[in-house]
CSV table of N, CA and C in Angstrom, one decimal:
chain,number,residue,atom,x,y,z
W,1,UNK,N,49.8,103.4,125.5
W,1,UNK,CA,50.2,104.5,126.3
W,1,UNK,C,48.9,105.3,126.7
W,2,UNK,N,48.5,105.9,126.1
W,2,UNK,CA,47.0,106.8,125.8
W,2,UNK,C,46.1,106.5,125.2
W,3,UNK,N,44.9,106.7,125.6
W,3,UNK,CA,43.9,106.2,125.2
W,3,UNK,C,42.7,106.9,124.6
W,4,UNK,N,43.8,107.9,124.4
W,4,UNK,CA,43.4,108.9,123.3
W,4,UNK,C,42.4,108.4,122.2
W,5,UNK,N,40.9,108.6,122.3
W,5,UNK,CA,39.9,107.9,121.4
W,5,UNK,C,40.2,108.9,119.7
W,6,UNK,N,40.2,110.0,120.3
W,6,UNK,CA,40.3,111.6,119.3
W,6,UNK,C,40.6,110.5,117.6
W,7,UNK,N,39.5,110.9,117.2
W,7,UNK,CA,40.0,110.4,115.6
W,7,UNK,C,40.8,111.3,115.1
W,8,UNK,N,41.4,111.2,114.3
W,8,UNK,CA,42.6,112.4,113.6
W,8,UNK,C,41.9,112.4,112.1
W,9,UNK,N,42.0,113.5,112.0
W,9,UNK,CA,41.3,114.4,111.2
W,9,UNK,C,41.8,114.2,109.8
W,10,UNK,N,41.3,114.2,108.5
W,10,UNK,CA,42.3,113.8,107.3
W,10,UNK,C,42.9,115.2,106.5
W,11,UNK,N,42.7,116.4,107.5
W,11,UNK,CA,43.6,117.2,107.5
W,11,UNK,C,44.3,117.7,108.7
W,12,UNK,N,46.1,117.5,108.8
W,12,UNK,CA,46.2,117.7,110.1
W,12,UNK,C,47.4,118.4,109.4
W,13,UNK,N,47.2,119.9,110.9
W,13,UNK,CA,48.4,121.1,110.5
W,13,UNK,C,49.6,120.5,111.1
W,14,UNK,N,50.6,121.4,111.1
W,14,UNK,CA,52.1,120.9,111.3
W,14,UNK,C,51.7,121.0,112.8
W,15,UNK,N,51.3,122.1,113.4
W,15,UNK,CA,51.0,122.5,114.8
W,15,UNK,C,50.1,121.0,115.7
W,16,UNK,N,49.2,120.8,114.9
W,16,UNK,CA,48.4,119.4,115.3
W,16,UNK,C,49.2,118.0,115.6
W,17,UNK,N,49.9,118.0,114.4
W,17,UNK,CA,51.2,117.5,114.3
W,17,UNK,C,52.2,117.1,115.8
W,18,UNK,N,52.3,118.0,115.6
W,18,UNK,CA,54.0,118.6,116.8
W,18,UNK,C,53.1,118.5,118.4
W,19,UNK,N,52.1,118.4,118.7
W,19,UNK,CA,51.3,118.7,119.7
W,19,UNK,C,50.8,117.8,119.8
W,20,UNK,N,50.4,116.7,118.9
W,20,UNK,CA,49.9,115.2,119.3
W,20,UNK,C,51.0,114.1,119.5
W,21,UNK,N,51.9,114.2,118.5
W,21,UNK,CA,53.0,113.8,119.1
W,21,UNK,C,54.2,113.8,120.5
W,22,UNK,N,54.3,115.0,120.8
W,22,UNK,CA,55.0,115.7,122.8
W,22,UNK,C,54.1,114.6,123.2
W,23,UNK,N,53.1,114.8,123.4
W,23,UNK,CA,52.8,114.2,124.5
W,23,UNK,C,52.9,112.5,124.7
W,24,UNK,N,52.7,112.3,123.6
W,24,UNK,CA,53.0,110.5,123.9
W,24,UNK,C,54.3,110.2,123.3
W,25,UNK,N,55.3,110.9,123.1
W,25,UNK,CA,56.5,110.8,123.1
W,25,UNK,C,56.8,111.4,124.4
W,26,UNK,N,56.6,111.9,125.3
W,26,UNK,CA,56.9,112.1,126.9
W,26,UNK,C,56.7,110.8,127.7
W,27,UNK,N,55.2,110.3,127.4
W,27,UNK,CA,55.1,109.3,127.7
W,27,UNK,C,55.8,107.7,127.8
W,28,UNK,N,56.1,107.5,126.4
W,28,UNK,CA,56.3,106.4,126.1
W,28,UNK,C,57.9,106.9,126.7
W,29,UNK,N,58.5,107.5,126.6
W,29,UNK,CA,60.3,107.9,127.4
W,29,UNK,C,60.2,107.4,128.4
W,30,UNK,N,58.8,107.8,129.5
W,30,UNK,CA,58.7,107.3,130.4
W,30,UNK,C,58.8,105.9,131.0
W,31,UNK,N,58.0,105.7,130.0
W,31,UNK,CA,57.6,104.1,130.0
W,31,UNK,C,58.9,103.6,129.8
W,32,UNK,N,59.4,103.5,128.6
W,32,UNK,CA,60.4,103.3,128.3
W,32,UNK,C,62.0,102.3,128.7
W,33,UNK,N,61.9,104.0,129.7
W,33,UNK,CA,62.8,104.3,131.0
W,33,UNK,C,62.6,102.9,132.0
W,34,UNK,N,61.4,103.0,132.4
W,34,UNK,CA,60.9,101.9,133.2
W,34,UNK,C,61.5,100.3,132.6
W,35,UNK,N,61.0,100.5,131.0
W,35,UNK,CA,61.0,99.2,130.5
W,35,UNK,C,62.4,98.2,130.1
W,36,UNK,N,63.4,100.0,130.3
W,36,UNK,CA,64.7,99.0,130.2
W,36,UNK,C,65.3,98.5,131.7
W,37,UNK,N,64.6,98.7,132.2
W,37,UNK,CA,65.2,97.9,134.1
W,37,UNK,C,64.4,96.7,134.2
W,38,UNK,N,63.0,96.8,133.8
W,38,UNK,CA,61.8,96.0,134.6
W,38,UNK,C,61.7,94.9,133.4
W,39,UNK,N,61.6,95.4,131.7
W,39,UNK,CA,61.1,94.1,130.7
W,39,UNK,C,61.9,92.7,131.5
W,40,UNK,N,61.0,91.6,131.1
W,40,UNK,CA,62.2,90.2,131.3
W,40,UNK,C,62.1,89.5,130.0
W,41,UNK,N,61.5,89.6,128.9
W,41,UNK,CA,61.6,88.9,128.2
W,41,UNK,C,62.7,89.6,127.1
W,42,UNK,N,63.4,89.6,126.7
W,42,UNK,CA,65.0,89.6,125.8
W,42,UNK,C,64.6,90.8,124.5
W,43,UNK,N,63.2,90.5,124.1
W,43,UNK,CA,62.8,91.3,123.2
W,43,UNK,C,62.4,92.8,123.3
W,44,UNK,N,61.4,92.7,124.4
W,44,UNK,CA,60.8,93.8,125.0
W,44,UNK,C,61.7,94.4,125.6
W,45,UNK,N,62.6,94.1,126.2
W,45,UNK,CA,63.7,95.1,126.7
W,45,UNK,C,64.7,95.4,125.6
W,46,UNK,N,64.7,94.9,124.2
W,46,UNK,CA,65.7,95.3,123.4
W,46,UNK,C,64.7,96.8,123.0
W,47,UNK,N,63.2,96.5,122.6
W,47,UNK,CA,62.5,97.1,121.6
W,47,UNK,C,63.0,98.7,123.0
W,48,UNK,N,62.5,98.2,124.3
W,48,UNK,CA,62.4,99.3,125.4
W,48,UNK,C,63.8,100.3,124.9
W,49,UNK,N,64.7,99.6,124.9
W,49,UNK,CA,66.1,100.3,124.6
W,49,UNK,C,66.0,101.7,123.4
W,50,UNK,N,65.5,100.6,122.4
W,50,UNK,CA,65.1,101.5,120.8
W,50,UNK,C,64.3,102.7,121.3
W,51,UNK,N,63.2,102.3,121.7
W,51,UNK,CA,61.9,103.3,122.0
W,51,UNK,C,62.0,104.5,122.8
W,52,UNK,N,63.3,104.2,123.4
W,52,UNK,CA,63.6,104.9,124.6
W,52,UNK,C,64.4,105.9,123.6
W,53,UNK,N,65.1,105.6,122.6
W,53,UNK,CA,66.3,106.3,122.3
W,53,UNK,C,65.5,107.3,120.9
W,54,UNK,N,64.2,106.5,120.4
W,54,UNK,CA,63.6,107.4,119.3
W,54,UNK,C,62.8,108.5,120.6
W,55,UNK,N,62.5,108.5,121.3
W,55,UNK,CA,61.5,109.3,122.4
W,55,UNK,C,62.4,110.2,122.5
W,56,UNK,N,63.4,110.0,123.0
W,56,UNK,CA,64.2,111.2,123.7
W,56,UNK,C,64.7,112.0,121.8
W,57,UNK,N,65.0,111.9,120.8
W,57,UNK,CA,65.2,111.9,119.8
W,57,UNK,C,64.0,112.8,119.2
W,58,UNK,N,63.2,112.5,119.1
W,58,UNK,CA,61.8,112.8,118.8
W,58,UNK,C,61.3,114.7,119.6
W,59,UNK,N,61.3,114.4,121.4
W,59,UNK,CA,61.4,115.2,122.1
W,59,UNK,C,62.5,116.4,121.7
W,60,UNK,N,63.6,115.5,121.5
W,60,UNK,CA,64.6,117.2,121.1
W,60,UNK,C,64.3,117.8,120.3
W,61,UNK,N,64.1,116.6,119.4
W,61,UNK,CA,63.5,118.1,117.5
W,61,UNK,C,62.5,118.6,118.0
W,62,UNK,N,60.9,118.1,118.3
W,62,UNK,CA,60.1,119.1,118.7
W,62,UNK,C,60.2,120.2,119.6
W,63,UNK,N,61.2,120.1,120.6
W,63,UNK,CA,61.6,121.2,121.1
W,63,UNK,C,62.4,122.4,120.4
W,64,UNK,N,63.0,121.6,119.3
W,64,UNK,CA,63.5,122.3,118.5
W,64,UNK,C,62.7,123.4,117.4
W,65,UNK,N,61.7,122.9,117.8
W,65,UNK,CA,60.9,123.2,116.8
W,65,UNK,C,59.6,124.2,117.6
W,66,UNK,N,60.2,124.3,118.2
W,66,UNK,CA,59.0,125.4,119.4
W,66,UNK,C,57.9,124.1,119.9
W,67,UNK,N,57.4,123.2,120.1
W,67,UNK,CA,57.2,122.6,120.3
W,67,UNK,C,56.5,122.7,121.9
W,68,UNK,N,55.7,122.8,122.2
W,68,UNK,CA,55.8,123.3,124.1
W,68,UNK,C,55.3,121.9,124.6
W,69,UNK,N,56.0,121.9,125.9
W,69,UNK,CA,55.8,120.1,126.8
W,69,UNK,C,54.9,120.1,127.6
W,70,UNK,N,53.7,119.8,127.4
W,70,UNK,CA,52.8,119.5,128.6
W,70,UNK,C,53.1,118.7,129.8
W,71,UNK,N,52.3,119.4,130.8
W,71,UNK,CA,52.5,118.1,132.0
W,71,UNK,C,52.0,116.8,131.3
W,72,UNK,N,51.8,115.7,132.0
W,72,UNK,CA,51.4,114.5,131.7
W,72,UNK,C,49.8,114.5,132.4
W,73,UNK,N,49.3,114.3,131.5
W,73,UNK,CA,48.1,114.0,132.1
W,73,UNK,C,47.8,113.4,133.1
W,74,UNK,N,46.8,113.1,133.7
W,74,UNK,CA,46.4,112.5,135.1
W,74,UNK,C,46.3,110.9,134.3
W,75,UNK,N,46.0,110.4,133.1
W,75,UNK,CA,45.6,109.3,132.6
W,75,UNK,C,47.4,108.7,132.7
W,76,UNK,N,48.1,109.8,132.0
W,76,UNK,CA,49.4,108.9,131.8
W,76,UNK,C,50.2,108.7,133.1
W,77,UNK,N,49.7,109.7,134.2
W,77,UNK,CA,50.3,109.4,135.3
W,77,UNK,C,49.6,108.2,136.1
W,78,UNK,N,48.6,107.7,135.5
W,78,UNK,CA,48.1,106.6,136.1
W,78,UNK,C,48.9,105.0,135.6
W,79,UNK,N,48.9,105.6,134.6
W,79,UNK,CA,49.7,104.4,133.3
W,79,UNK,C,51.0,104.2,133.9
W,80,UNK,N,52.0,105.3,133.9
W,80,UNK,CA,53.0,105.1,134.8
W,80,UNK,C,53.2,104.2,136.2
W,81,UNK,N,52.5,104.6,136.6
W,81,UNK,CA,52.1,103.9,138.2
W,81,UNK,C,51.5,102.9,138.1
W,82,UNK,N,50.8,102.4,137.1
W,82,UNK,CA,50.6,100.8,137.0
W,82,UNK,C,51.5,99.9,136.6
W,83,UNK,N,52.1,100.6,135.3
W,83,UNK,CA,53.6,100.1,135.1
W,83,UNK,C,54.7,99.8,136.2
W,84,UNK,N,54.8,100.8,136.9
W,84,UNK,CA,55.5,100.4,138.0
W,84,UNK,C,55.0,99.5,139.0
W,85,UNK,N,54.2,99.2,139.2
W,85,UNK,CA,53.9,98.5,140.0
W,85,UNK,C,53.8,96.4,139.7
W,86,UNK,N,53.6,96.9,138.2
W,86,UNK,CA,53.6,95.6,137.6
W,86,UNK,C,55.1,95.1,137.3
W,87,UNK,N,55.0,93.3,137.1
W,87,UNK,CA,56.5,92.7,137.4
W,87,UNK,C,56.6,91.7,136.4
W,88,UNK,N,57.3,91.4,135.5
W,88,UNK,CA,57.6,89.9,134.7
W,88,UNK,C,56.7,89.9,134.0
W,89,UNK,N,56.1,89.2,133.3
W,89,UNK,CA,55.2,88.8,132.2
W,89,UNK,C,54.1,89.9,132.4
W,90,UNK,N,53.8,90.0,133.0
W,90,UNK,CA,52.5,91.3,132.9
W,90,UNK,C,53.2,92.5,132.7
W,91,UNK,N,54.3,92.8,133.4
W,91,UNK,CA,54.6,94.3,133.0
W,91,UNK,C,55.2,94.1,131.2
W,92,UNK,N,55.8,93.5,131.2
W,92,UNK,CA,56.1,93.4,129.6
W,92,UNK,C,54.7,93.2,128.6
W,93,UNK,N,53.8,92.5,129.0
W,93,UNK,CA,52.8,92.5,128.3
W,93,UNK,C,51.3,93.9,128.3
W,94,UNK,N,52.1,94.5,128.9
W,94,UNK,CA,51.1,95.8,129.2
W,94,UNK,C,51.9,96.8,128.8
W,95,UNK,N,53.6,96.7,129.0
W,95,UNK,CA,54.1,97.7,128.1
W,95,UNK,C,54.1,97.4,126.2
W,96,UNK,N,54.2,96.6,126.4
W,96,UNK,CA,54.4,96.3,124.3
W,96,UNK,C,52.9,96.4,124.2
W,97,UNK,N,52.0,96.1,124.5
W,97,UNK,CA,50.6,96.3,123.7
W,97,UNK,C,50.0,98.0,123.9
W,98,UNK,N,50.9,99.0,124.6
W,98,UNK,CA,50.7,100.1,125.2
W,98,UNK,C,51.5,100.5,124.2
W,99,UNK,N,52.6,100.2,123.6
W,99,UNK,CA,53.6,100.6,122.8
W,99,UNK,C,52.8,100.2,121.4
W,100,UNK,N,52.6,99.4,121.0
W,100,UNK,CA,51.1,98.9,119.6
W,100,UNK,C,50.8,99.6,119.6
W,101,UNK,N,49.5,100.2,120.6
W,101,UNK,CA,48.5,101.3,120.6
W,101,UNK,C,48.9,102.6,120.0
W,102,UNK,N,50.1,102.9,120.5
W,102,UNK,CA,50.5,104.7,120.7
W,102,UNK,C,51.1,104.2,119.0
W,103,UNK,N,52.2,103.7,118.8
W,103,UNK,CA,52.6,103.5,117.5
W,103,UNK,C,51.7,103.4,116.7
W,104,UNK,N,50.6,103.0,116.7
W,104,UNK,CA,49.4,102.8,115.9
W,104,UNK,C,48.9,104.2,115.5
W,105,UNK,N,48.6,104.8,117.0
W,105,UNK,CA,48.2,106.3,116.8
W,105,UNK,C,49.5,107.4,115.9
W,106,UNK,N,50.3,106.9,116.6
W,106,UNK,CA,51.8,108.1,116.0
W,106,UNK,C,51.6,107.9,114.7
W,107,UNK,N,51.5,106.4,113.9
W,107,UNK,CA,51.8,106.2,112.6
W,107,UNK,C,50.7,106.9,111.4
W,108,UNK,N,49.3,107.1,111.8
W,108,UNK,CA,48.1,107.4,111.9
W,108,UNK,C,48.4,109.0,111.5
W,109,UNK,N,48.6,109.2,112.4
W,109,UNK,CA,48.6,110.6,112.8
W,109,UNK,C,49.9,111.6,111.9
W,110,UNK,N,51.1,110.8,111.7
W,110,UNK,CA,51.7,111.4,110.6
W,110,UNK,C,51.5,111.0,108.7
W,111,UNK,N,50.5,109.9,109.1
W,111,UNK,CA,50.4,109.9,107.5
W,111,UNK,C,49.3,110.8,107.1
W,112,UNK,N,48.7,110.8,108.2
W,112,UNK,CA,47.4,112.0,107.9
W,112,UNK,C,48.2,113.6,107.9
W,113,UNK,N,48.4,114.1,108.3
W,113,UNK,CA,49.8,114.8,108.2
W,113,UNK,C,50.9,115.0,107.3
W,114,UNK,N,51.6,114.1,106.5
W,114,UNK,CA,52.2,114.2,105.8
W,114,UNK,C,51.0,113.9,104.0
W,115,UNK,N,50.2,113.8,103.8
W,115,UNK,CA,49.0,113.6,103.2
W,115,UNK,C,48.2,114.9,103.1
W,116,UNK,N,48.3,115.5,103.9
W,116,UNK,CA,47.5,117.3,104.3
W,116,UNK,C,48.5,118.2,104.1
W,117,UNK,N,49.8,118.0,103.5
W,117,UNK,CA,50.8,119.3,103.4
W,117,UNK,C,50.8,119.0,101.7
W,118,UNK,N,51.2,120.5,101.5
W,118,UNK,CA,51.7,120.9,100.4
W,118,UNK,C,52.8,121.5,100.1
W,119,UNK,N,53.2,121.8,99.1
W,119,UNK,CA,54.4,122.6,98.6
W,119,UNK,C,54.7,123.7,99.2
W,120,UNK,N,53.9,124.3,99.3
W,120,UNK,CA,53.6,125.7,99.7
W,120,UNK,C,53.5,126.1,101.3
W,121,UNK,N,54.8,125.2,102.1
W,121,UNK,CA,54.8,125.2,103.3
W,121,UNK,C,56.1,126.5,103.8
W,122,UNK,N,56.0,127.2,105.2
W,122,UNK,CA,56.7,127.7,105.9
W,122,UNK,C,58.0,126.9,106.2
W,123,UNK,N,59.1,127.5,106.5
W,123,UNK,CA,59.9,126.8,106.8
W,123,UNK,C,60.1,126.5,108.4
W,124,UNK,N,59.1,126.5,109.2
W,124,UNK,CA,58.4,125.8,110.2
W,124,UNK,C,58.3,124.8,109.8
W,125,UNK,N,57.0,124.7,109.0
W,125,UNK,CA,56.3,123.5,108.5
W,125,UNK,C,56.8,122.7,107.7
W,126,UNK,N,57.8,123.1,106.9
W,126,UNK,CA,59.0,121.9,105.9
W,126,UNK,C,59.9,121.5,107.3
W,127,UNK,N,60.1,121.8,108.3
W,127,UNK,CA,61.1,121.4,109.6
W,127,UNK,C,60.1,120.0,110.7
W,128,UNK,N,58.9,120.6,110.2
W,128,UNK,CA,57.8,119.2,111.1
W,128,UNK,C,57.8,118.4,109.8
W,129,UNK,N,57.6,118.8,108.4
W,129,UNK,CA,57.4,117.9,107.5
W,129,UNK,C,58.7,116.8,107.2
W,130,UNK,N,59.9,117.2,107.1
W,130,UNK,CA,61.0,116.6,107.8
W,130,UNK,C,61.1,115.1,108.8
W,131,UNK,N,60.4,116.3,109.8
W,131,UNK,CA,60.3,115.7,111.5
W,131,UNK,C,59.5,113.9,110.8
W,132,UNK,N,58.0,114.5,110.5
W,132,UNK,CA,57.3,113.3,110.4
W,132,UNK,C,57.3,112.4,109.2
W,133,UNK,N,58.5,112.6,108.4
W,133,UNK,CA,58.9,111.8,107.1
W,133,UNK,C,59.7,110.6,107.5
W,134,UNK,N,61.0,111.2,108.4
W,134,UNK,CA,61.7,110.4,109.6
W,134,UNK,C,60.7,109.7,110.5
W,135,UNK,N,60.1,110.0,111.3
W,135,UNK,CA,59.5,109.9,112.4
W,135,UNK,C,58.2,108.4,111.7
W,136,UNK,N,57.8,108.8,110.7
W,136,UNK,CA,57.0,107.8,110.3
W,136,UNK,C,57.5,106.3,109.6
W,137,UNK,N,58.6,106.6,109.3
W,137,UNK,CA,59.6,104.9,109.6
W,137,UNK,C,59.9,104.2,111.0
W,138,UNK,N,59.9,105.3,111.5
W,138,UNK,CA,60.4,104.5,113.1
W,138,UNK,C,59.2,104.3,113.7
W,139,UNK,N,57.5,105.3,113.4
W,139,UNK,CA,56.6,104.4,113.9
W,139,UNK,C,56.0,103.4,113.3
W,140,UNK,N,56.6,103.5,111.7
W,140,UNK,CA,55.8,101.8,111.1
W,140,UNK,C,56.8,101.0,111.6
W,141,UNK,N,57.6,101.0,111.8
W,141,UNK,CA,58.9,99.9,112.4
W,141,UNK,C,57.8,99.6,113.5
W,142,UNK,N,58.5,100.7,114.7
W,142,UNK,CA,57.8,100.2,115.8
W,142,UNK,C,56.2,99.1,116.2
W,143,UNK,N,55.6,100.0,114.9
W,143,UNK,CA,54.2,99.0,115.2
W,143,UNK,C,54.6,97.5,115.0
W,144,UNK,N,55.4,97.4,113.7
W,144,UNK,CA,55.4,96.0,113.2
W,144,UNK,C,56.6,95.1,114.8
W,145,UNK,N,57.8,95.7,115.4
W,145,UNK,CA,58.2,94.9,116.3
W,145,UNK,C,57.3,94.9,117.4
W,146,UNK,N,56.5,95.8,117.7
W,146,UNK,CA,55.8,96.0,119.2
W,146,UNK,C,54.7,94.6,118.4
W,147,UNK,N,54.1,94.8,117.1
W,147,UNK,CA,52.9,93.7,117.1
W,147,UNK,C,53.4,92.1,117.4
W,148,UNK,N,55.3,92.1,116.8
W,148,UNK,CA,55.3,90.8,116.9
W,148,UNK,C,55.8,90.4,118.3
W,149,UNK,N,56.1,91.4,119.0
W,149,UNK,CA,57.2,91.2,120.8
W,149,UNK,C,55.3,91.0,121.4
W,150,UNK,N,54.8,91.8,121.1
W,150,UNK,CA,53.4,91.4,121.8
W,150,UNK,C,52.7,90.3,121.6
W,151,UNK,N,52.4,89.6,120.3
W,151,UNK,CA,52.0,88.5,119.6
W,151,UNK,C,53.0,86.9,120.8
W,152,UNK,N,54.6,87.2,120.9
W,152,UNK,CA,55.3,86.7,121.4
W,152,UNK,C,55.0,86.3,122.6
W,153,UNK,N,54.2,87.1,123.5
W,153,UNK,CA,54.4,87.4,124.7
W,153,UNK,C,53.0,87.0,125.2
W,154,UNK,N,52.0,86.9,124.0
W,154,UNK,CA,50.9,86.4,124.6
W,154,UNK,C,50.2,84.9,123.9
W,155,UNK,N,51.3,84.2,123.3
W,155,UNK,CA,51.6,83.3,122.5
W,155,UNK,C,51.0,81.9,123.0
């Protein structure tokens, strides 16, 4: 999705958290969205379905959580519009290795995160600690289907 180089820091607040997350959970919905009409290969549109349904999921609690939605960047609006424009084996193979990437980053980014909290959190911060305890099963999942639908796809 993004190509967000930003190393993540081996202390990350709940706020860092909740704010690195929005946005490539915006994104990937988007994609997503796209990926359950356009995937052709049986997998990538099953994984599109899932990813679609943790995104929008994901998006509510952080909204729940004061959470504020940025526009999309000019990068992810580019990402989008390639996506769409791409058809059959390339669009599936640009969404699942785009879906790797961000999963990689999401999974990343809440262990460093759940690794930097302590006992002694707000009940804000036990509400994201929550968020990314959940949240970090469905992106080690994800990485492991997105690595093998991608692996598949460029087989």
């Amino acid at each position: 999705m993004q190509t967000d180089t930003r190393e993540i820091s081996s202390s990350v607040t709940a706020q860092e958290f909740r704010s690195g997350v929005m946005p490539r959970a915006q994104l990937s919905m988007m994609a997503s969205q796209l990926a359950v009409d356009k995937a052709t290969q049986k997998n990538a549109k099953e994984f599109a379905g899932f990813e679609l349904m943790e995104a929008i999921t994901v998006i509510d609690v952080l909204k729940d959580v004061g959470t504020p939605t940025p526009p999309l960047s000019q990068e992810s609006q580019a990402f989008l519009m390639k996506l769409k424009e791409l058809e059959g084996d390339e669009f599936d193979k640009t969404y699942m290795q785009a879906e790797l990437s961000n999963h990689e980053f999401l999974r990343d980014l809440a262990q460093d995160y759940l690794s930097s909290t302590d006992e002694t959190t707000s009940a804000s911060e036990k509400e994201t600690k929550h968020l990314a305890k959940v949240a970090l099963y469905a992106f080690k999942e994800h990485v492991a289907m997105s690595k093998r639908i991608y692996g598949e796809l460029t087989a």
